[in-house]
CSV table of C-alpha atoms in Angstrom, one decimal:
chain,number,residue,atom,x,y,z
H,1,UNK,CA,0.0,0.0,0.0
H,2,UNK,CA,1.5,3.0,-1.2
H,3,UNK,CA,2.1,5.8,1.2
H,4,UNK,CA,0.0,8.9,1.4
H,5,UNK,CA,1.8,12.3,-0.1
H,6,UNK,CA,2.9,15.5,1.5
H,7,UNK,CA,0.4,17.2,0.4
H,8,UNK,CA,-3.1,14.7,1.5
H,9,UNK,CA,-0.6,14.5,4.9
H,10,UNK,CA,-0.9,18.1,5.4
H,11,UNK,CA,-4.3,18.5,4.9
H,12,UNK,CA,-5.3,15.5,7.3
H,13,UNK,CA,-5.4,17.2,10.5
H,14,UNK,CA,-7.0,20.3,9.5
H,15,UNK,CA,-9.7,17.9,8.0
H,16,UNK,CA,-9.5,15.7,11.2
H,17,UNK,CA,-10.0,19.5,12.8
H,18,UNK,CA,-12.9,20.7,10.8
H,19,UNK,CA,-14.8,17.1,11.7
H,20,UNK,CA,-14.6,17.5,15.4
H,21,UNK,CA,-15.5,21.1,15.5
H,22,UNK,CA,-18.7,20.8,12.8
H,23,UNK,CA,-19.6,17.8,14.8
H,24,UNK,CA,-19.6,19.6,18.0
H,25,UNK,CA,-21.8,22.3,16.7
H,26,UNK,CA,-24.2,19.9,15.3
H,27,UNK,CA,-24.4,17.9,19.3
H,28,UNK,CA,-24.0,21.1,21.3
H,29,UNK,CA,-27.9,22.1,20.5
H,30,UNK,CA,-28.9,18.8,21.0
H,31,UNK,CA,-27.0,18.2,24.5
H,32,UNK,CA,-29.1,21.5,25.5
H,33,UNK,CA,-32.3,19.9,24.0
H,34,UNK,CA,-31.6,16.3,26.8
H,35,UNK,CA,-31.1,19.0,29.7
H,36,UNK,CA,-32.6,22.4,29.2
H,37,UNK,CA,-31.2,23.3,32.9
H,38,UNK,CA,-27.9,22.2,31.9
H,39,UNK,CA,-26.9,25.6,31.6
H,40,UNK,CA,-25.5,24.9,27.6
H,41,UNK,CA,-26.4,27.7,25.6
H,42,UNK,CA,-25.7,27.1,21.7
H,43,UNK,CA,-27.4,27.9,18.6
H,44,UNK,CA,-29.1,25.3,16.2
H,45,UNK,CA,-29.3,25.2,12.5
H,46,UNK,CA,-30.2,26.5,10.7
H,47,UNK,CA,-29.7,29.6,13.1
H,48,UNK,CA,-27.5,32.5,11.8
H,49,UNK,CA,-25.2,32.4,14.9
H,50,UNK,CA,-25.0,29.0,14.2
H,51,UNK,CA,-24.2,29.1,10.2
H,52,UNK,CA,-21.4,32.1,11.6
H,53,UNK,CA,-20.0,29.8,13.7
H,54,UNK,CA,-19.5,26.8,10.8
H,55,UNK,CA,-18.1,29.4,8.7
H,56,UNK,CA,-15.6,30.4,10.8
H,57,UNK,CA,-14.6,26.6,12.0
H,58,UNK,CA,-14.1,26.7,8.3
H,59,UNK,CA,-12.2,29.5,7.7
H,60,UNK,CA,-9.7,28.5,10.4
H,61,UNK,CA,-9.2,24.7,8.9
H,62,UNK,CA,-8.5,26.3,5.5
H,63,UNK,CA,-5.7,28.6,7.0
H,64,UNK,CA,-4.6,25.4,9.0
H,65,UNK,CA,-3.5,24.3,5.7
H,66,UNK,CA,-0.7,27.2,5.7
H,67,UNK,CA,0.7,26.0,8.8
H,68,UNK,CA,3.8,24.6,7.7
H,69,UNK,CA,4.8,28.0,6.1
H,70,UNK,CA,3.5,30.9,7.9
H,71,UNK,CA,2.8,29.3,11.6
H,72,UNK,CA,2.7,32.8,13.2
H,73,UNK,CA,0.4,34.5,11.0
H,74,UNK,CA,-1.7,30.8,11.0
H,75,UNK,CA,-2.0,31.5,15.0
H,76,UNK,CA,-3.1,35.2,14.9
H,77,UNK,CA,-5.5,34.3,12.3
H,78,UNK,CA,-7.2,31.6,13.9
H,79,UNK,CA,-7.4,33.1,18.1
H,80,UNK,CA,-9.2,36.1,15.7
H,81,UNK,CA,-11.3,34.3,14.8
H,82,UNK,CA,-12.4,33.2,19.0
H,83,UNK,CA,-13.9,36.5,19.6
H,84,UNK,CA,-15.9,36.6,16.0
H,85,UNK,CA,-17.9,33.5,17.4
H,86,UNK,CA,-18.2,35.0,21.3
H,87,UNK,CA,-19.9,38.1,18.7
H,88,UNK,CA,-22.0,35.8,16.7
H,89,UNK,CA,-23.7,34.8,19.1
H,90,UNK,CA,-22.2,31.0,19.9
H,91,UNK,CA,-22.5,30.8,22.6
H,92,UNK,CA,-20.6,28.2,25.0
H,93,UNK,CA,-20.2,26.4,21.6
H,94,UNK,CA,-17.7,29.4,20.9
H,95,UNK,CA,-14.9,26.6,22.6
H,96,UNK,CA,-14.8,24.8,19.2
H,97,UNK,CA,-13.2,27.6,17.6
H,98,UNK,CA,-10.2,27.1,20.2
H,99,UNK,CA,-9.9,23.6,18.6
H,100,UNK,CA,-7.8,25.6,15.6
H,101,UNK,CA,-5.9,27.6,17.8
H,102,UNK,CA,-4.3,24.4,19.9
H,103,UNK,CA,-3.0,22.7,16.4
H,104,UNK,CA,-2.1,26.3,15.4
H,105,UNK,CA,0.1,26.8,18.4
H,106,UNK,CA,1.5,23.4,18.0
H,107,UNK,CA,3.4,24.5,14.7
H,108,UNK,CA,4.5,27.9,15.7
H,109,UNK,CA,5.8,25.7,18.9
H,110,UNK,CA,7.9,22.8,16.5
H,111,UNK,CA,8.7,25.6,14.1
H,112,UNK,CA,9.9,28.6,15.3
H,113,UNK,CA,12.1,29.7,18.8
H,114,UNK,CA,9.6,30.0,21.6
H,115,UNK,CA,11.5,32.9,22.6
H,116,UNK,CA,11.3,35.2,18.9
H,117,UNK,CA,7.0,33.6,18.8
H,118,UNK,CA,6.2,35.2,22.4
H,119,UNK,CA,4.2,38.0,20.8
H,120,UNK,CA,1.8,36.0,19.1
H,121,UNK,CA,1.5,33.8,21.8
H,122,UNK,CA,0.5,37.0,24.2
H,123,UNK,CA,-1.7,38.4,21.6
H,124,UNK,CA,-3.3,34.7,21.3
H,125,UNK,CA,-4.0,34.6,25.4
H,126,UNK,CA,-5.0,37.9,25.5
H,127,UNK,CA,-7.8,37.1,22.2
H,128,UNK,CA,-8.7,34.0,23.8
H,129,UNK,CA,-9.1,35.7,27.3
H,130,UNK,CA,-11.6,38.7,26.1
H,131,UNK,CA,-13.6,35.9,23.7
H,132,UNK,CA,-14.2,34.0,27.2
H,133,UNK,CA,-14.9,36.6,29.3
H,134,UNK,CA,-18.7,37.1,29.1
H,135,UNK,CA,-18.5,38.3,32.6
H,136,UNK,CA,-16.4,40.6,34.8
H,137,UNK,CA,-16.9,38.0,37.6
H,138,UNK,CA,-14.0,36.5,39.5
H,139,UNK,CA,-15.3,33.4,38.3
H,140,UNK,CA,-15.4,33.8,35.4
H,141,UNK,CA,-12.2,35.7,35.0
H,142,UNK,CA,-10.4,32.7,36.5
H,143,UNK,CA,-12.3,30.6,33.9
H,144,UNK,CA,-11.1,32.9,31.1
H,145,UNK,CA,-7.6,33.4,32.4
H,146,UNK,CA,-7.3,29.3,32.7
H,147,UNK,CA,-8.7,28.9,28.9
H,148,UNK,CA,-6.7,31.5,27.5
H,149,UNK,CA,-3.3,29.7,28.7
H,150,UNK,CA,-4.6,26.5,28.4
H,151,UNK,CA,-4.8,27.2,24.8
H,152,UNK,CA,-1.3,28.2,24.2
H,153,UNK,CA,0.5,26.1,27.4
H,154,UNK,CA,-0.6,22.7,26.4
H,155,UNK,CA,0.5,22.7,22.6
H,156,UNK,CA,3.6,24.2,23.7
H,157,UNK,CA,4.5,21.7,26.3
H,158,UNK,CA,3.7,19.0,23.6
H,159,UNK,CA,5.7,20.7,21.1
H,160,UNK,CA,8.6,20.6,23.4
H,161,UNK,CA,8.1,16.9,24.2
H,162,UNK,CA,7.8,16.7,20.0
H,163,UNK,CA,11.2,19.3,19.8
H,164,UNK,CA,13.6,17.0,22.3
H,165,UNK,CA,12.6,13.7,20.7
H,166,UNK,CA,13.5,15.2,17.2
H,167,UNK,CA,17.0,16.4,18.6
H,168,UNK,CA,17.3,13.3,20.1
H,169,UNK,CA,16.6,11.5,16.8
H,170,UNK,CA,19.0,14.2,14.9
H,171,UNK,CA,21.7,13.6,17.5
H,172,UNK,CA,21.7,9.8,16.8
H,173,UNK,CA,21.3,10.0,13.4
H,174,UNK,CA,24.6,12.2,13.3
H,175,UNK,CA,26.4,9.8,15.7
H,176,UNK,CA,25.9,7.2,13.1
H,177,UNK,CA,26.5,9.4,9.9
H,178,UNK,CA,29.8,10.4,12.1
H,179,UNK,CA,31.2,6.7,13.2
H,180,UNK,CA,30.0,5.8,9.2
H,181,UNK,CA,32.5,8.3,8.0
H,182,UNK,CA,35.1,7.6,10.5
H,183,UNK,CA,34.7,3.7,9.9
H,184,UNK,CA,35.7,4.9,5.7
H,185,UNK,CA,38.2,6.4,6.4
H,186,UNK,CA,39.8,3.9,8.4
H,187,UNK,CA,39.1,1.6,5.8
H,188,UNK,CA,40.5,3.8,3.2
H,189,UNK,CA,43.5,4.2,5.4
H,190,UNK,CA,43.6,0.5,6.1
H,191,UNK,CA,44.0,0.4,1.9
H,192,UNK,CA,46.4,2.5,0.9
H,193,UNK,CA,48.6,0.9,4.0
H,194,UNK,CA,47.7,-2.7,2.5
H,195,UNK,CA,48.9,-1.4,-1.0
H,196,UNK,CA,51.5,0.3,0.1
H,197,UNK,CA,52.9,-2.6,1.8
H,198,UNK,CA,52.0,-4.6,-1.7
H,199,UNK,CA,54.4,-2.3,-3.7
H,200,UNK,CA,57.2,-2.5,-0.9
H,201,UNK,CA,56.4,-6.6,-1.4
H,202,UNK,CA,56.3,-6.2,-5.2
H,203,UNK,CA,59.8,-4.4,-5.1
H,204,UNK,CA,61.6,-7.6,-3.3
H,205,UNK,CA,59.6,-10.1,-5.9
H,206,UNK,CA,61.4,-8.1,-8.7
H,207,UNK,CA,64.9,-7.6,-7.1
H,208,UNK,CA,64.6,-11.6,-6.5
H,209,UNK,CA,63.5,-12.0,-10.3
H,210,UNK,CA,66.0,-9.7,-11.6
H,211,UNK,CA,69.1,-11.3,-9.8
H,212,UNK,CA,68.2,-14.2,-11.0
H,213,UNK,CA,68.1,-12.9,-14.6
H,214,UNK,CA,71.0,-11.7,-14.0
H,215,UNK,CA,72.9,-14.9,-13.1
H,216,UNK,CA,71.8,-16.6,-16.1
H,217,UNK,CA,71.9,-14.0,-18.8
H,218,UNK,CA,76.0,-13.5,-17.5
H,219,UNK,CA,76.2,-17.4,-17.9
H,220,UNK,CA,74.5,-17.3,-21.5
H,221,UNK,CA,77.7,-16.3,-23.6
H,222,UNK,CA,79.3,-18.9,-22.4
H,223,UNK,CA,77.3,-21.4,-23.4
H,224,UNK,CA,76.0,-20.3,-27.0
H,225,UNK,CA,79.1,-22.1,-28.3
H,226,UNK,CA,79.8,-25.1,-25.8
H,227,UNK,CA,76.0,-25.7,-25.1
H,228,UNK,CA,73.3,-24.4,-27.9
H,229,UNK,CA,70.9,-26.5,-25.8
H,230,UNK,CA,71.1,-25.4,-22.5
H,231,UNK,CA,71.5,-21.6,-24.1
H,232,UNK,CA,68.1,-21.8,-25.4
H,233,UNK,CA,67.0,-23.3,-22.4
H,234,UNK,CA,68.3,-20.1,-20.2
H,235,UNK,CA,66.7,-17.9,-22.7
H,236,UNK,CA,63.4,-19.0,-22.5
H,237,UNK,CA,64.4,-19.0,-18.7
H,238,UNK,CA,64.8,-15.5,-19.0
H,239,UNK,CA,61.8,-14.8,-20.9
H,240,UNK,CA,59.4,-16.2,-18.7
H,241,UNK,CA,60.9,-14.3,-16.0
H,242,UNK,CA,60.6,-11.0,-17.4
H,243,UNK,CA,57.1,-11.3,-18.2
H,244,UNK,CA,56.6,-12.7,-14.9
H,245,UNK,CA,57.7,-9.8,-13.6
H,246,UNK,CA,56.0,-7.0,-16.1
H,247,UNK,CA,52.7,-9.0,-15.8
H,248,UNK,CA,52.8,-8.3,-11.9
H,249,UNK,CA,54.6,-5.0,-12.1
H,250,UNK,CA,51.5,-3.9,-14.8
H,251,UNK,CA,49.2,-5.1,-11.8
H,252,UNK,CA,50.4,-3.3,-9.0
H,253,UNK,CA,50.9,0.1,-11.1
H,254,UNK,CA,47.1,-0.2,-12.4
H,255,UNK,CA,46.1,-0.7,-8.6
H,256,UNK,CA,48.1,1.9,-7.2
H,257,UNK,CA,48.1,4.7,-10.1
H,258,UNK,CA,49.6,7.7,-8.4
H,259,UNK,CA,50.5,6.1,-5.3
H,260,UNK,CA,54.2,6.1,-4.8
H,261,UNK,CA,56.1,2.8,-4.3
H,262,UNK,CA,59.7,1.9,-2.2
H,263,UNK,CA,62.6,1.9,-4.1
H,264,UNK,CA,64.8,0.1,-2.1
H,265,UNK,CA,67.2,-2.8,-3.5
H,266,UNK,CA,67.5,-5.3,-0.3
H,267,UNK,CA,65.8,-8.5,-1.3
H,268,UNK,CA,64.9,-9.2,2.0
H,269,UNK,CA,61.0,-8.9,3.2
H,270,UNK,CA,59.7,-5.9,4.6
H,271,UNK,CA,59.2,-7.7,8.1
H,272,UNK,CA,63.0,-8.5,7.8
H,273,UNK,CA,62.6,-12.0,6.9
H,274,UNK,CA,65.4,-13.4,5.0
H,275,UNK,CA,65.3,-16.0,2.1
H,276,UNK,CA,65.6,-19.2,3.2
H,277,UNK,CA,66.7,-22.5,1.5
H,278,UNK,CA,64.5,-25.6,0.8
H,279,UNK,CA,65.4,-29.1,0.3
H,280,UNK,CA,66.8,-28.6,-3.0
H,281,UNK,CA,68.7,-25.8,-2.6
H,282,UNK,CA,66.6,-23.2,-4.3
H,283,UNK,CA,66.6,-19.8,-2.7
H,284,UNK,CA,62.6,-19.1,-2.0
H,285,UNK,CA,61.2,-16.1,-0.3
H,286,UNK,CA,59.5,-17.2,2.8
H,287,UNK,CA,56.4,-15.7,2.1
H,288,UNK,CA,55.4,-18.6,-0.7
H,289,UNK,CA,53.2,-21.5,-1.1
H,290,UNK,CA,56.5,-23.5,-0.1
H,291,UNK,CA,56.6,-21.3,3.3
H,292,UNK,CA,52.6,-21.9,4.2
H,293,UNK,CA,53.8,-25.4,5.7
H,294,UNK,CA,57.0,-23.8,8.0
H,295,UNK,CA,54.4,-21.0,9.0
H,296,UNK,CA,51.9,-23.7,10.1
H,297,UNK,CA,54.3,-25.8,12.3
H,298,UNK,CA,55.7,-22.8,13.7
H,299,UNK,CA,52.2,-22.3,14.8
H,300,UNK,CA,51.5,-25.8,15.5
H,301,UNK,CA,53.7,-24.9,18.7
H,302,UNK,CA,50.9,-23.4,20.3
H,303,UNK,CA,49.0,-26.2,20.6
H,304,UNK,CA,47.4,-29.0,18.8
H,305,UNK,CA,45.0,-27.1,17.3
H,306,UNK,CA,46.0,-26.8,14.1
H,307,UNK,CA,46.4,-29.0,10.9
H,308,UNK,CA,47.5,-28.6,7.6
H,309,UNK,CA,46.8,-30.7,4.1
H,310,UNK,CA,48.0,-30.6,0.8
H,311,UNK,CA,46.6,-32.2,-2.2
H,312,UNK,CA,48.8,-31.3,-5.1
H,313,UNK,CA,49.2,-33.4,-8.7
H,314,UNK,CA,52.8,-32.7,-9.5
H,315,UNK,CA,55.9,-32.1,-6.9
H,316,UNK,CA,56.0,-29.0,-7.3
H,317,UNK,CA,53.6,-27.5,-5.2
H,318,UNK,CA,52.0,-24.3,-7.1
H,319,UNK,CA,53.1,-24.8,-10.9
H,320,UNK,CA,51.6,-21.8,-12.8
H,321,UNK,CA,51.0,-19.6,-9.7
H,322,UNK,CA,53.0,-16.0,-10.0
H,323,UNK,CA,55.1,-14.9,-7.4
H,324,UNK,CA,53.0,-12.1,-6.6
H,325,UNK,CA,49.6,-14.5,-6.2
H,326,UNK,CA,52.0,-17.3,-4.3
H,327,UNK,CA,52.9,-14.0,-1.7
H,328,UNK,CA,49.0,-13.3,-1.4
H,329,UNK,CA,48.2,-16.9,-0.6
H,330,UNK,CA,50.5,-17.1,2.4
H,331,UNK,CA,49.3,-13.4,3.6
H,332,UNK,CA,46.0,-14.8,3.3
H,333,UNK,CA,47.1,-18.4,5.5
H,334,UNK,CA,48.7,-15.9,8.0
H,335,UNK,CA,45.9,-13.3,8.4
H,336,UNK,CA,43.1,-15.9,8.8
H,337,UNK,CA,45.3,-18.3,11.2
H,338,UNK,CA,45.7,-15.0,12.8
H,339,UNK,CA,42.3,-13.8,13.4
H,340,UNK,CA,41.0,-17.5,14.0
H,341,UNK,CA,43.2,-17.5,17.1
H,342,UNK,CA,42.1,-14.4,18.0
H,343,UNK,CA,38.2,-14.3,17.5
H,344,UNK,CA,37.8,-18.6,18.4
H,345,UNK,CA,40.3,-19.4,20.8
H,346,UNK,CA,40.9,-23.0,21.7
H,347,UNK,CA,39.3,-23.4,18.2
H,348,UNK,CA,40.1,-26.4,15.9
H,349,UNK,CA,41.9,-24.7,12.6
H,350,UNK,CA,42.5,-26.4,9.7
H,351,UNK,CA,44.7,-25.3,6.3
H,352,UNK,CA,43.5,-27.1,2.9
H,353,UNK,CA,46.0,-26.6,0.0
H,354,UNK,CA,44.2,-27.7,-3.0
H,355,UNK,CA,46.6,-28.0,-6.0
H,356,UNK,CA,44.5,-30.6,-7.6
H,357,UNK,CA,42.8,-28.4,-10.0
H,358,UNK,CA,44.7,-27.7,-13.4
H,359,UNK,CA,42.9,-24.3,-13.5
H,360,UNK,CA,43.7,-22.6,-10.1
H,361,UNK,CA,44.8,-23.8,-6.5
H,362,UNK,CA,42.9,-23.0,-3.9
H,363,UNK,CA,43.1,-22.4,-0.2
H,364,UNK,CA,40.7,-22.9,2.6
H,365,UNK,CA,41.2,-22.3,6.4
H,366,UNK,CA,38.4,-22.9,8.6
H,367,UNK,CA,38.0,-22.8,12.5
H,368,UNK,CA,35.5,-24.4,14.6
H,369,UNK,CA,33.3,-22.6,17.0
H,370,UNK,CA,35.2,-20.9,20.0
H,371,UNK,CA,35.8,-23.4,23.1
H,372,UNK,CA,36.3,-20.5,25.4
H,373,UNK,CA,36.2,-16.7,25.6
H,374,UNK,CA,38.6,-14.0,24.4
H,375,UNK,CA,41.3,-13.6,27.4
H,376,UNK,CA,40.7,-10.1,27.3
H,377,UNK,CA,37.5,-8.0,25.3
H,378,UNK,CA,38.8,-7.1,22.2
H,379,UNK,CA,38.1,-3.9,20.3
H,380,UNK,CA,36.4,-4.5,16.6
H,381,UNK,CA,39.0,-3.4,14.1
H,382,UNK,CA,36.6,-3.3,11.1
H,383,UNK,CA,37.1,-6.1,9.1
H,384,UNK,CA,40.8,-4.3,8.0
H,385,UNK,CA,42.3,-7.6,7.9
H,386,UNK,CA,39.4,-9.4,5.5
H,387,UNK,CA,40.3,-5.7,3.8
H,388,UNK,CA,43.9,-6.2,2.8
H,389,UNK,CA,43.0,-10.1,1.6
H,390,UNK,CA,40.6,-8.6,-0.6
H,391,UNK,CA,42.9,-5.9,-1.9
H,392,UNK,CA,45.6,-8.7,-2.7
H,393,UNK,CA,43.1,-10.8,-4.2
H,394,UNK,CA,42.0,-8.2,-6.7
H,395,UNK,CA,45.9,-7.1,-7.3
H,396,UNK,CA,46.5,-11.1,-9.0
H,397,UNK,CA,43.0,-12.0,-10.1
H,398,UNK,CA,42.0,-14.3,-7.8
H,399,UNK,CA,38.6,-14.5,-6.2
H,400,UNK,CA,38.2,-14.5,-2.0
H,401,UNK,CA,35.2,-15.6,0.1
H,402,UNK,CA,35.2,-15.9,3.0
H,403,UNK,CA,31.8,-16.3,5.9
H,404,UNK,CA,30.1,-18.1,9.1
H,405,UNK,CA,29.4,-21.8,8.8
H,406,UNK,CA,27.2,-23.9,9.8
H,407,UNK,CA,28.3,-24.9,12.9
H,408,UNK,CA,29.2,-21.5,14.1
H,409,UNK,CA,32.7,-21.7,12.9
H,410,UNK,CA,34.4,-19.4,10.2
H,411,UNK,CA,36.1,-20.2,6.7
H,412,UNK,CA,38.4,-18.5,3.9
H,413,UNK,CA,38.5,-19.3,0.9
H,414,UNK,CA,40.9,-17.8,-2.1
H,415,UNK,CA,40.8,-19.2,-5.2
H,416,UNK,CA,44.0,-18.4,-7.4
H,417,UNK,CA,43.9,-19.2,-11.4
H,418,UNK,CA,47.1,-20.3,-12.9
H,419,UNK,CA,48.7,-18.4,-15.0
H,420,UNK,CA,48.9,-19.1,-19.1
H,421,UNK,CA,52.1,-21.4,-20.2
H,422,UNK,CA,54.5,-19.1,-22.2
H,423,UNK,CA,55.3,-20.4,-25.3
């Protein structure tokens, strides 16, 4: 059902307004008719008095209408109107006329400073006053006098009920427009730190690609002559390299466009993490698919909370995967085994390396429910970490997801394509 518009919302209560004033009109003869010694004196249609006193309910409904916009002027028109009807000849039916002047000082009260409308309000008292006042009595003064600032104190202490919950309302609303904004820009911060940190990473990947094209193009002379063979092999050695190397360099720049990089020439890791050695021999950067399984054990020491599997089709784990995409793999295995610890303490954690797949490897770590609370409340950081995994995800083309299970654990998952065989 569709919603009502401004315009048939604005006109509702002075409708609502004109029905309970005309109605009381049409009862007040009738409630004089049941008990002529009541002491109700109204006229009844199709009297003149009467027929005045409909015209000028009317009147002040219509000018109800312009409440929103000219309140004050709304107000004076309608407490003029009180006296007209006293004239007229109402009667004690001239009290439906004050109906108007309550829902006019209601918007001068939610609309304009109490302090700049006290004018009108003091002309409105004094109006309302002279209209009641059939009677120099002390009775009926005090009956006047208690009319007069009934009709402007009770709208007002409504409107200033209305007034405090709109400020409350407005002060929450800006609380959460204010910790929304803060919570982006710690986000955005939390991004250009996680690329920055990608470049600085990016920067030891090629100073560890580019000493290694170095060692073999120096040893290529050598063997164009003695070994042909083993030339061409070091050349298309060489090759794939580079464009290793470009590919990922053209990533990073198109992520980072203006932002500026390290130029450093250590090929040591920005935590200060040297290269180790594996089995073979080969120099690898720790911060590989070959360093997932160290990084694990070293964890394992903890406790025996943690397992590792790797289903892989050939020996060498992560054929096809870029250096770049083989560095966001292991950031990912560290920031999840990181935050599982943290969130699901005395949690079961488990690290699936898929290399089954000719396509793309993938990695899954997944925790169990928490066994215990947090040794200390921790402060929520924003999802930043599940930030910077998404940021390396996006730099090498890989795809992260990552959610609650069913059980009431958590799982990551990063899926990372392989990249095309150069001919």
């Amino acid at each position: 059902m569709s919603r009502p518009s401004g315009s048939t919302r604005r006109a509702l209560v002075p409708a609502c307004c004109w029905l309970v004033a005309a109605g009381a009109l049409v009862l007040a003869p009738r409630l004089q008719a049941l008990d002529p010694e009541g002491g109700i004196g109204a006229p009844a249609p199709p009297h003149l008095a009467w027929r005045l006193g409909l015209a000028l309910v009317t009147a002040q409904c219509l000018a109800l209408l312009l409440r929103h916009t000219a309140p004050t002027a709304v107000l004076l028109a309608c407490a003029a109107a009180v006296p007209l009807a006293a004239v007229a000849g109402l009667g004690d039916a001239t009290g439906v006329t004050s109906m108007a002047v309550l829902v006019a000082a209601y918007a001068v009260g939610t609309r304009r400073p109490i302090r700049g409308a006290w004018p009108a309000f003091a002309a409105t008292v004094v109006v309302v006053v002279v209209a009641a006042g059939t009677a120099l009595t002390g009775e009926t003064v005090g009956v006047a006098l208690a009319q007069g600032i009934g009709a402007i104190g009770m709208p007002l202490l409504v409107a200033a009920w209305a007034n405090g919950r709109r400020e409350i309302r407005e002060a929450r609303e800006g609380q959460v427009q204010a910790l929304a904004r803060e919570h982006e820009a710690r986000v955005q911060a939390a991004v250009a730190d996680e690329r920055t940190a990608m470049a600085r990473e990016l920067h030891d990947i090629a100073a560890h690609h580019l000493s290694g094209i170095a060692v073999m193009t120096a040893a290529i002379p050598g063997q164009i002559d003695t070994d042909p063979a083993g030339a061409k092999v070091a050349v298309r050695q060489v090759r794939e390299q580079s464009t290793a190397l470009l590919r990922d360099l053209r990533s990073l720049v198109g992520l980072l466009r203006d932002s500026a990089t390290d130029t450093g020439t250590d090929a040591h890791s920005d935590n200060g993490q040297p290269e180790s050695t594996d089995a073979a021999g080969t120099r690898t950067r720790p911060e590989t698919l070959a360093g997932i399984a160290p990084l694990v054990e070293e964890l394992s020491h903890t406790g025996p909370d943690l397992q590792l599997a790797v289903l892989q089709r050939s020996p060498q784990l992560g054929s096809g995967i870029g250096p770049l995409a083989q560095l966001a793999a292991y950031r990912m295995v560290q920031e999840s085994l990181a935050n599982a610890a943290r969130h699901a303490p005395g949690a079961f954690r488990r690290v699936t390396v898929d290399d089954r797949d000719p396509r793309c490897l993938t990695l899954t770590v997944d925790n169990d429910p928490s066994t215990r609370r947090p040794d200390a409340p921790r402060a929520s950081t924003g999802g930043f970490g599940l930030v910077g995994m998404q940021e390396r995800a996006e730099l090498t083309g890989a795809r992260l997801r990552h959610g609650a299970t069913p059980d009431g654990g958590w799982r990551v998952v990063l899926t990372v394509p392989r990249q095309e065989e150069i001919a």
